[in-house]
PDB file of C-alpha atoms and ligand atoms in Angstrom:
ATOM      1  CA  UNK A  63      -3.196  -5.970  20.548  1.00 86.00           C
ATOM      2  CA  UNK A  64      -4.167  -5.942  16.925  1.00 94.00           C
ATOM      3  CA  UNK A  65      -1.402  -4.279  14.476  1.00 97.00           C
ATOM      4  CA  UNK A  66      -2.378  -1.196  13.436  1.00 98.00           C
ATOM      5  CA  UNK A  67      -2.474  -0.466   9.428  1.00 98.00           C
ATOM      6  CA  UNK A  68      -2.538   3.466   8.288  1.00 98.00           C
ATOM      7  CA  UNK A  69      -3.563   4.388   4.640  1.00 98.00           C
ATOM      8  CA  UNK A  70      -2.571   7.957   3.951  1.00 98.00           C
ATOM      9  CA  UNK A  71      -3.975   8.922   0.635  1.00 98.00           C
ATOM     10  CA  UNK A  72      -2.410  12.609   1.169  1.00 98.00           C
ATOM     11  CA  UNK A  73      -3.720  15.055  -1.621  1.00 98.00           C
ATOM     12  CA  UNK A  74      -4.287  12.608  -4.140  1.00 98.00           C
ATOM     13  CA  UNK A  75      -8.033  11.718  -5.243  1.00 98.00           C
ATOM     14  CA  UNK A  76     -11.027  13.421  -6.550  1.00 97.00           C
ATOM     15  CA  UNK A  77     -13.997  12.481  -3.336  1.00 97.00           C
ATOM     16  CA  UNK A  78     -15.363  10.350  -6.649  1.00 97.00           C
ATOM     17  CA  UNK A  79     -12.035   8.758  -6.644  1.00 97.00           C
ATOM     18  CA  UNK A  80     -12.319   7.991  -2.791  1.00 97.00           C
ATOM     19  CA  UNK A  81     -15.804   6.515  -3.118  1.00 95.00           C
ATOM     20  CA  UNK A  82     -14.961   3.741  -5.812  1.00 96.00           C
ATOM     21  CA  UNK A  83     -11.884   3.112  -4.092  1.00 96.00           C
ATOM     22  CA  UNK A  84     -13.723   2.105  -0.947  1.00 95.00           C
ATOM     23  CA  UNK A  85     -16.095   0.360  -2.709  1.00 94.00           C
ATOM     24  CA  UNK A  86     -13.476  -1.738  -4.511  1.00 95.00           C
ATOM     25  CA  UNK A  87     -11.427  -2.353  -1.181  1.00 94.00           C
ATOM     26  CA  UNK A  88     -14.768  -3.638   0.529  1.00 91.00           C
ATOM     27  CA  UNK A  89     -15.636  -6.201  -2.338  1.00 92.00           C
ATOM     28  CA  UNK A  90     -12.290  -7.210  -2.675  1.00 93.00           C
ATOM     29  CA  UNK A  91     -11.669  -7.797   1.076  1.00 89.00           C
ATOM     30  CA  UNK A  92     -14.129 -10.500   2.158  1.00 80.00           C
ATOM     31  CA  UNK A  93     -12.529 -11.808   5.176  1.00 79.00           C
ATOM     32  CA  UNK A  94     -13.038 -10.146   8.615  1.00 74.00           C
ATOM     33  CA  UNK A  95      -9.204  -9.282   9.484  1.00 82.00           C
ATOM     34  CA  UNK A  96      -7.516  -9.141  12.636  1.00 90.00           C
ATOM     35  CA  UNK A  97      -5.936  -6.006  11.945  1.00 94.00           C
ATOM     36  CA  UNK A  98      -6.993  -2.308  13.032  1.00 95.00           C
ATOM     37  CA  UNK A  99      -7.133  -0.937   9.585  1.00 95.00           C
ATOM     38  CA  UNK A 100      -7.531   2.642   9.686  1.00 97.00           C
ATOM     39  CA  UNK A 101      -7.886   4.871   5.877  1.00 97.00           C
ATOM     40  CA  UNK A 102      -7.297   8.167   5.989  1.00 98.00           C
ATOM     41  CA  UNK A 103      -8.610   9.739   2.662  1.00 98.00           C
ATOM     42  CA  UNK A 104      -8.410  13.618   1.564  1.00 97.00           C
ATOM     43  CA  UNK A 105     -10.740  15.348   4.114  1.00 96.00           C
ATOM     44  CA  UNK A 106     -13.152  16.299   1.608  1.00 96.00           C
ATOM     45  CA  UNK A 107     -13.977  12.509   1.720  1.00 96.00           C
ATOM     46  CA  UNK A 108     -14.344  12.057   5.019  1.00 96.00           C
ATOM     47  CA  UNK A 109     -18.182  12.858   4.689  1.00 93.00           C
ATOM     48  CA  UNK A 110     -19.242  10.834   2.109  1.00 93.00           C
ATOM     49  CA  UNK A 111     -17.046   7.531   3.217  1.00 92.00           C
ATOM     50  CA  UNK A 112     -18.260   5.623   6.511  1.00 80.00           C
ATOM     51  CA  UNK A 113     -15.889   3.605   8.600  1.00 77.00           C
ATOM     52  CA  UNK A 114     -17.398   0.009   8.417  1.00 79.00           C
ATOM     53  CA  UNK A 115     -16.683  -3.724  10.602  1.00 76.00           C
ATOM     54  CA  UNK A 116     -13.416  -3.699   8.246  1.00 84.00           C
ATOM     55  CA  UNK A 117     -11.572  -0.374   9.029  1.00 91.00           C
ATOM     56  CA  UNK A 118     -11.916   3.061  10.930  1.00 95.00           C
ATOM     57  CA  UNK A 119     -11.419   6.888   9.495  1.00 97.00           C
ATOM     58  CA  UNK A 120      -8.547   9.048  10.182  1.00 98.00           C
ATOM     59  CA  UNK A 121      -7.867  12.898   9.134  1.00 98.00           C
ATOM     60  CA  UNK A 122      -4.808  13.515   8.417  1.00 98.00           C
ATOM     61  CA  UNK A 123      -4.368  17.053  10.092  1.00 98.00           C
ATOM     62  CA  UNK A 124      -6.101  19.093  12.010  1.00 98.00           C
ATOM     63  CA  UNK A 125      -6.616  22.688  13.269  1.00 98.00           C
ATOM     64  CA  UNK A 126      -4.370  23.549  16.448  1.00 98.00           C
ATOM     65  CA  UNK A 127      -7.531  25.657  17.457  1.00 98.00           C
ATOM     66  CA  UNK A 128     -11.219  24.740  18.487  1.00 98.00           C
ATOM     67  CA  UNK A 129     -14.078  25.960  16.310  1.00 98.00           C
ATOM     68  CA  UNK A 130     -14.158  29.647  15.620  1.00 98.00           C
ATOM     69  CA  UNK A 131     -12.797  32.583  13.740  1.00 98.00           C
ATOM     70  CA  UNK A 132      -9.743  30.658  11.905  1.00 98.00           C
ATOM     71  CA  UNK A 133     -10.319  30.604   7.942  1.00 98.00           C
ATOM     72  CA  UNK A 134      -9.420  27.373   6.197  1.00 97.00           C
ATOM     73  CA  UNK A 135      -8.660  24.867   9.301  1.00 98.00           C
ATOM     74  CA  UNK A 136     -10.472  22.008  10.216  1.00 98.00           C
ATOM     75  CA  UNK A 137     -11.392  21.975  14.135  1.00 98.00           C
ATOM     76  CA  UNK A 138     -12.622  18.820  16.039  1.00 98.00           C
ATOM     77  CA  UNK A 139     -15.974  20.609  16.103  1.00 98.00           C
ATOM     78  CA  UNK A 140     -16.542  20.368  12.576  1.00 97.00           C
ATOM     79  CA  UNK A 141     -15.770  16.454  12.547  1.00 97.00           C
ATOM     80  CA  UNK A 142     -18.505  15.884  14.781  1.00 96.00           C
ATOM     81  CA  UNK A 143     -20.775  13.170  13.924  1.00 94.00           C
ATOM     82  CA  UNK A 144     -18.290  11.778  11.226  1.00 95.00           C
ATOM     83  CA  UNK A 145     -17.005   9.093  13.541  1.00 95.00           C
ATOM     84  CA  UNK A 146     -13.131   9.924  12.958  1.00 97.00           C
ATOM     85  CA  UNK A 147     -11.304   7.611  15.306  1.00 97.00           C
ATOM     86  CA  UNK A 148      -7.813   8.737  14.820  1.00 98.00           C
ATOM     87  CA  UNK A 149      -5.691  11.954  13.534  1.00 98.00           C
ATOM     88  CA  UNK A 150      -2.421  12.138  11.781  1.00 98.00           C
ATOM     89  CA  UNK A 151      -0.259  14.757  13.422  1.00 98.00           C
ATOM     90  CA  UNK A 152       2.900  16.489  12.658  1.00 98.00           C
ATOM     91  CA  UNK A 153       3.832  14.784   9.198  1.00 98.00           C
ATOM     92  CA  UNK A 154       6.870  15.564   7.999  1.00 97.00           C
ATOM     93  CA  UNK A 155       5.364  16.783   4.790  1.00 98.00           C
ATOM     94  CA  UNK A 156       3.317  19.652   7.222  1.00 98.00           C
ATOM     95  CA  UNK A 157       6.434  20.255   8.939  1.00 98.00           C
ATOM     96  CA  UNK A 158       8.122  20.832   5.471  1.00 97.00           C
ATOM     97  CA  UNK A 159       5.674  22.164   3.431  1.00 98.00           C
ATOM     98  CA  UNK A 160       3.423  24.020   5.905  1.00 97.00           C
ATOM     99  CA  UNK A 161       6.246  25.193   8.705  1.00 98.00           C
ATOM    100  CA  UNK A 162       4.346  23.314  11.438  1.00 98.00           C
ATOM    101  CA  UNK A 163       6.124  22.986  14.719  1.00 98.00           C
ATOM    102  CA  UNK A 164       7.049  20.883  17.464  1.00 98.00           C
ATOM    103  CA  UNK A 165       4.303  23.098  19.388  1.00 98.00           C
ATOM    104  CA  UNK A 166       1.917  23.319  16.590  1.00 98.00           C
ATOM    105  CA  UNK A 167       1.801  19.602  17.085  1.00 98.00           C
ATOM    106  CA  UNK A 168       1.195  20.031  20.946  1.00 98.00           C
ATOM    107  CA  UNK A 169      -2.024  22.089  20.065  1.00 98.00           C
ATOM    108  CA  UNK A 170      -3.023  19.740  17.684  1.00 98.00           C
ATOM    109  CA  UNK A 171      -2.941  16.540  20.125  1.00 98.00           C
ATOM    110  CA  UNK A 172      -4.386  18.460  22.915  1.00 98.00           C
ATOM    111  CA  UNK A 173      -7.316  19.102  20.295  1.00 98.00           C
ATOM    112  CA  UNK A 174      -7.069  15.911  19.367  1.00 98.00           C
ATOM    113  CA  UNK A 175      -7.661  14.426  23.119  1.00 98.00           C
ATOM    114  CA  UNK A 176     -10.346  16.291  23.543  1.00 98.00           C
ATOM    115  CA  UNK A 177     -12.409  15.323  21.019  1.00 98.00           C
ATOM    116  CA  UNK A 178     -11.599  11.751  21.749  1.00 98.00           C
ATOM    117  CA  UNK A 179      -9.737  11.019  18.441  1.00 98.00           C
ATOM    118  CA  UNK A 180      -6.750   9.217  18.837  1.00 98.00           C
ATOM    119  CA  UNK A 181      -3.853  11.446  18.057  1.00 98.00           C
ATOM    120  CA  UNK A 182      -0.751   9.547  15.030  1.00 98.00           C
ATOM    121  CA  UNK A 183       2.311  11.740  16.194  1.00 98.00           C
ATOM    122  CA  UNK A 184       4.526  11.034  13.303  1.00 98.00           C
ATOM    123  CA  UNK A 185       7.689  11.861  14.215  1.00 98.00           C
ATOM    124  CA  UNK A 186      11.551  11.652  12.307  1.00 98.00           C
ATOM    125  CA  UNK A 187      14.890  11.121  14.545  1.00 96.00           C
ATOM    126  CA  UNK A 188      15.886  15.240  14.768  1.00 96.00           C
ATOM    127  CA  UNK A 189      13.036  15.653  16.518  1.00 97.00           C
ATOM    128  CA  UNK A 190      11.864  12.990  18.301  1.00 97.00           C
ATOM    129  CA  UNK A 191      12.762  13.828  21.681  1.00 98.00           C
ATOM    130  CA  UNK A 192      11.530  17.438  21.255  1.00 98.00           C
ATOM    131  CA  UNK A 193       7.987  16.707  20.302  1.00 98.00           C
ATOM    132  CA  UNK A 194       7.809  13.891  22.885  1.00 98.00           C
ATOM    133  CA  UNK A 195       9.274  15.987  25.500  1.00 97.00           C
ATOM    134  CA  UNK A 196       6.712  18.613  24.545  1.00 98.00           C
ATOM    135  CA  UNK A 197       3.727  16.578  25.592  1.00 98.00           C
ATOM    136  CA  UNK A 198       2.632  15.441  29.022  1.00 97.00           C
ATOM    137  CA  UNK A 199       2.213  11.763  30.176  1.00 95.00           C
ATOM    138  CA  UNK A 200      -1.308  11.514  30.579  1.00 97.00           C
ATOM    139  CA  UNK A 201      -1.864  12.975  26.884  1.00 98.00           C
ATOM    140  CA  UNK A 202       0.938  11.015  25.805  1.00 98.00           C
ATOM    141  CA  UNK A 203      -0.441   7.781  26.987  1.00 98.00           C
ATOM    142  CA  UNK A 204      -3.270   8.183  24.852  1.00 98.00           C
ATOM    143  CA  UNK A 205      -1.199   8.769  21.608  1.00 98.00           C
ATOM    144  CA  UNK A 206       0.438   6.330  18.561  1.00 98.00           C
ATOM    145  CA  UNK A 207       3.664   7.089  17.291  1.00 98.00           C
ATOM    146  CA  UNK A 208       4.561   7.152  13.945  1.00 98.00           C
ATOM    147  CA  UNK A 209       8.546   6.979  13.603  1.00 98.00           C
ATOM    148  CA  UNK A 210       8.696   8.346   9.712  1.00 98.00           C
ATOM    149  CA  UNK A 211      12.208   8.924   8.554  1.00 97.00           C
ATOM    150  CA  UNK A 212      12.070  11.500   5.888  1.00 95.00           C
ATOM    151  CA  UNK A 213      14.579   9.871   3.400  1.00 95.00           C
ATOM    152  CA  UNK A 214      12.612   6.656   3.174  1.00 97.00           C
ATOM    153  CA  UNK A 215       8.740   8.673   2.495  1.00 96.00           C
ATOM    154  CA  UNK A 216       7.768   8.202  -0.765  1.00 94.00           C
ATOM    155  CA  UNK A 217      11.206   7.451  -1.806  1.00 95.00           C
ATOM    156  CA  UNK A 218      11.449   2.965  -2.277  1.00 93.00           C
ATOM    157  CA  UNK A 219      14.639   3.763   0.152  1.00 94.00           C
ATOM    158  CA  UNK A 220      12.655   2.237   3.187  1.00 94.00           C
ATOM    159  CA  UNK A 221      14.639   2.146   6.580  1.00 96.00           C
ATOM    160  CA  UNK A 222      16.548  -0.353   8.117  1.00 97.00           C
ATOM    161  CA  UNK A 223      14.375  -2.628  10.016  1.00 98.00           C
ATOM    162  CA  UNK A 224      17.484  -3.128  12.885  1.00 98.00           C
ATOM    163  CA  UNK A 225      17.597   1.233  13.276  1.00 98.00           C
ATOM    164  CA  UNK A 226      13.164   0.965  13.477  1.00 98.00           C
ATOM    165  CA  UNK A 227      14.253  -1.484  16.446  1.00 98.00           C
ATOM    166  CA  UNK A 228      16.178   1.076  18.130  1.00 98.00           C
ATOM    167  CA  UNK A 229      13.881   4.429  17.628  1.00 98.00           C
ATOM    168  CA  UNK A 230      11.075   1.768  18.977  1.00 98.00           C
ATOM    169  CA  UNK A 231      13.252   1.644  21.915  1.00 98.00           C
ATOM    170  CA  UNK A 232      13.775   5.241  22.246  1.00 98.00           C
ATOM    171  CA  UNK A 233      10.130   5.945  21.900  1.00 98.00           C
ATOM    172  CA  UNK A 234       9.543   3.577  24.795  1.00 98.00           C
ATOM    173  CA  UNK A 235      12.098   5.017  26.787  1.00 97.00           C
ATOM    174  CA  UNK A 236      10.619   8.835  26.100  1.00 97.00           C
ATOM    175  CA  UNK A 237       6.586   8.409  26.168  1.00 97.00           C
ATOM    176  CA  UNK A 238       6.488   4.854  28.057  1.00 96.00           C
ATOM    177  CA  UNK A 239       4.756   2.005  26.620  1.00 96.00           C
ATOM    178  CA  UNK A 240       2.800   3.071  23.886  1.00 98.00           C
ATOM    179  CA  UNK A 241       1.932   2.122  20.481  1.00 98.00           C
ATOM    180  CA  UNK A 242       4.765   2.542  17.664  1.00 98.00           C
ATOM    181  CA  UNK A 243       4.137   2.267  14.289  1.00 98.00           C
ATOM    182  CA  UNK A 244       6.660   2.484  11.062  1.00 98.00           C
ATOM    183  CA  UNK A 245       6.086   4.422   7.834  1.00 98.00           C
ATOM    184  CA  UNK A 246       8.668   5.131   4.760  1.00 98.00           C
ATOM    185  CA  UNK A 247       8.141   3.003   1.869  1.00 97.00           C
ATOM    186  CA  UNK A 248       6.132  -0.091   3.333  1.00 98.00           C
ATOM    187  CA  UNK A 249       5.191  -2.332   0.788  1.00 98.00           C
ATOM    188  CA  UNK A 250       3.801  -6.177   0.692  1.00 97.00           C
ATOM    189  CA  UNK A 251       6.898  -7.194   0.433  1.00 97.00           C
ATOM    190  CA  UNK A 252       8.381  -5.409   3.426  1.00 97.00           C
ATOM    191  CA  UNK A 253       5.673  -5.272   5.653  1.00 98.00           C
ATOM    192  CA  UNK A 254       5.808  -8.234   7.598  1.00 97.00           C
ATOM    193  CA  UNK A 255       9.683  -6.955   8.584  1.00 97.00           C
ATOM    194  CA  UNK A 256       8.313  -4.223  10.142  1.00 98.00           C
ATOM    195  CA  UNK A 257       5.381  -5.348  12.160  1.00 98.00           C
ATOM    196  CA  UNK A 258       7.877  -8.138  13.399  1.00 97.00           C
ATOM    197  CA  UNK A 259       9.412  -4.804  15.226  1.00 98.00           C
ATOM    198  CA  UNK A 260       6.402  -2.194  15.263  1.00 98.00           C
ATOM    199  CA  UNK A 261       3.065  -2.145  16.377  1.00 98.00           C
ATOM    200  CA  UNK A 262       2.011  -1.540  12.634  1.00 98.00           C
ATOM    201  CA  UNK A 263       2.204   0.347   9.968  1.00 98.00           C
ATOM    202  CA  UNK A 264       1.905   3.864   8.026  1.00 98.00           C
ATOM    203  CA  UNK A 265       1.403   3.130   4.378  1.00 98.00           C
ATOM    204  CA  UNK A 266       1.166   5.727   1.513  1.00 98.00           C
ATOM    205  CA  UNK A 267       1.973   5.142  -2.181  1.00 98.00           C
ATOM    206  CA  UNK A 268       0.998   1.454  -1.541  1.00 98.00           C
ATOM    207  CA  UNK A 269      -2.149   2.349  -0.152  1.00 98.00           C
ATOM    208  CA  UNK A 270      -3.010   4.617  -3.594  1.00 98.00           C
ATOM    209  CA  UNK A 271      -3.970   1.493  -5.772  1.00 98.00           C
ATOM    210  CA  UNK A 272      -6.650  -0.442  -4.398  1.00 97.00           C
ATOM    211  CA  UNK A 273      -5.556  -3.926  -5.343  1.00 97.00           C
ATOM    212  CA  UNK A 274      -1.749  -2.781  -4.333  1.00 98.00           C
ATOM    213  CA  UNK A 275      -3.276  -2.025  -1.019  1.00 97.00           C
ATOM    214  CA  UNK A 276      -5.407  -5.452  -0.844  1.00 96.00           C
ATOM    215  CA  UNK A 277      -2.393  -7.523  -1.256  1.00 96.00           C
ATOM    216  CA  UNK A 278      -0.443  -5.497   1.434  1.00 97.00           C
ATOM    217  CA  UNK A 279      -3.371  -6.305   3.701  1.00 95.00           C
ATOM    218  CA  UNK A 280      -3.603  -9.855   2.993  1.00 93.00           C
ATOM    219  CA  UNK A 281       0.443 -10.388   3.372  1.00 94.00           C
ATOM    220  CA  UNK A 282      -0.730  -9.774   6.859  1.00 93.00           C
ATOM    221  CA  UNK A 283      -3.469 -11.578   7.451  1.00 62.00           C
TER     222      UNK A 283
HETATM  223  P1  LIG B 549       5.085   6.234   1.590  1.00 65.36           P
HETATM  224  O1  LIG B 549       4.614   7.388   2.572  1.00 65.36           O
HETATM  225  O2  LIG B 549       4.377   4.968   1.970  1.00 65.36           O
HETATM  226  O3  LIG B 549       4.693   6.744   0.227  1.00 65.36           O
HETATM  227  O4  LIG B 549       6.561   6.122   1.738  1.00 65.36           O
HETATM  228  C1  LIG B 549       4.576   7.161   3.951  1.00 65.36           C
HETATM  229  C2  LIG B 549       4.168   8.377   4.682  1.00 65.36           C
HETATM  230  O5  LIG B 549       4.271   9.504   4.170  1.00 65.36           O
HETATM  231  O6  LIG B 549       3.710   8.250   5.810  1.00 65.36           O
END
């Protein structure tokens, strides 16, 4: 299986912003890689970008709810025809920020499924068993797991690749055999640690500056 690289912009970009920033990435990148990249950009983006030969789209939330009367969210509905292969769920910045629960995230995968996007469950150790727990095998089979420890988002504190080993474990033991990915600080100087351990990667602040981001890429490949 290929390892899986995540770019989570978050809120940061203008759609202008997004647009040279892809264009940048695909001159700089000339090589075909034998990675699944996948960029998630601000959803306002996610129109105007196309996923190309080099990487695939992600959103990174979603509405817990199918089209209808709910103001502001984003159902599966409306990413129809946008060709959005994969969803970050649960981030621990919605969990924070936005009070979004275990079950919220439930909602949100089952959406997910349905649509046939590929759900990201990120998940931190406090509740890793509870939103596992929550879900049932045959959705949970079609999921990736993101094990992001708060402390290390954002933060240059990035975890312990020996303690990744073990939640990897734990993961395996809770939702079977099933993609795990690490995210908290990844840079091109740690990555290759943690795909030695992971199934690949979830990469923020690194991901923000294109030719930051180009280098992390080609320390892989
Ligand atoms: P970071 O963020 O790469 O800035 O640590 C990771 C994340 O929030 O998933």
């Amino acid at each position: 299986m290929k390892k899986i690289i995540v770019a989570n912009f978050k809120s940061n970009k203008t759609v202008e912003e997004t647009v040279s920033w892809f264009q940048e990435f695909d001159n700089l990148i000339t090589d075909t890689l034998d990675l699944e990249l996948v960029i998630a950009p601000q959803v306002l983006a996610l129109s105007v970008v196309k996923p190309s030969v080099k990487f695939s789209l992600a959103i990174q939330d979603l509405s817990s709810f199918p089209a209808g009367k709910y103001t502001g969210a984003v159902s599966v509905q409306n990413l129809k025809g946008l060709d959005i292969k994969y969803a970050i769920l649960g981030h621990s910045e919605r969990r924070k920020y936005f009070h979004e629960t275990s079950h919220d995230v439930l909602l949100k995968v089952e959406q997910s499924i349905s649509a046939g996007i590929t759900p990201i469950i990120c998940v931190d150790s406090s509740y890793l068993a509870e939103q596992l727990n929550l879900i049932a095998s045959n959705l949970i089979e079609k999921c990736i797991i993101a094990y992001e420890p708060s402390q290390a988002i954002g933060s240059g504190a990035n975890e312990d690749v020996g303690r990744v080993k073990e939640v990897v474990k734990k993961i395996h033991r809770l939702a079977g055999d099933i993609p795990v990915i690490y995210g908290g600080s990844v840079d091109e100087f740690n990555i290759n640690e943690y795909l030695m351990v992971t199934d690949g990667v979830l990469v923020s602040t690194a991901s923000l500056n294109v030719k930051q981001f180009v280098k992390v890429v080609q320390t892989v490949s």
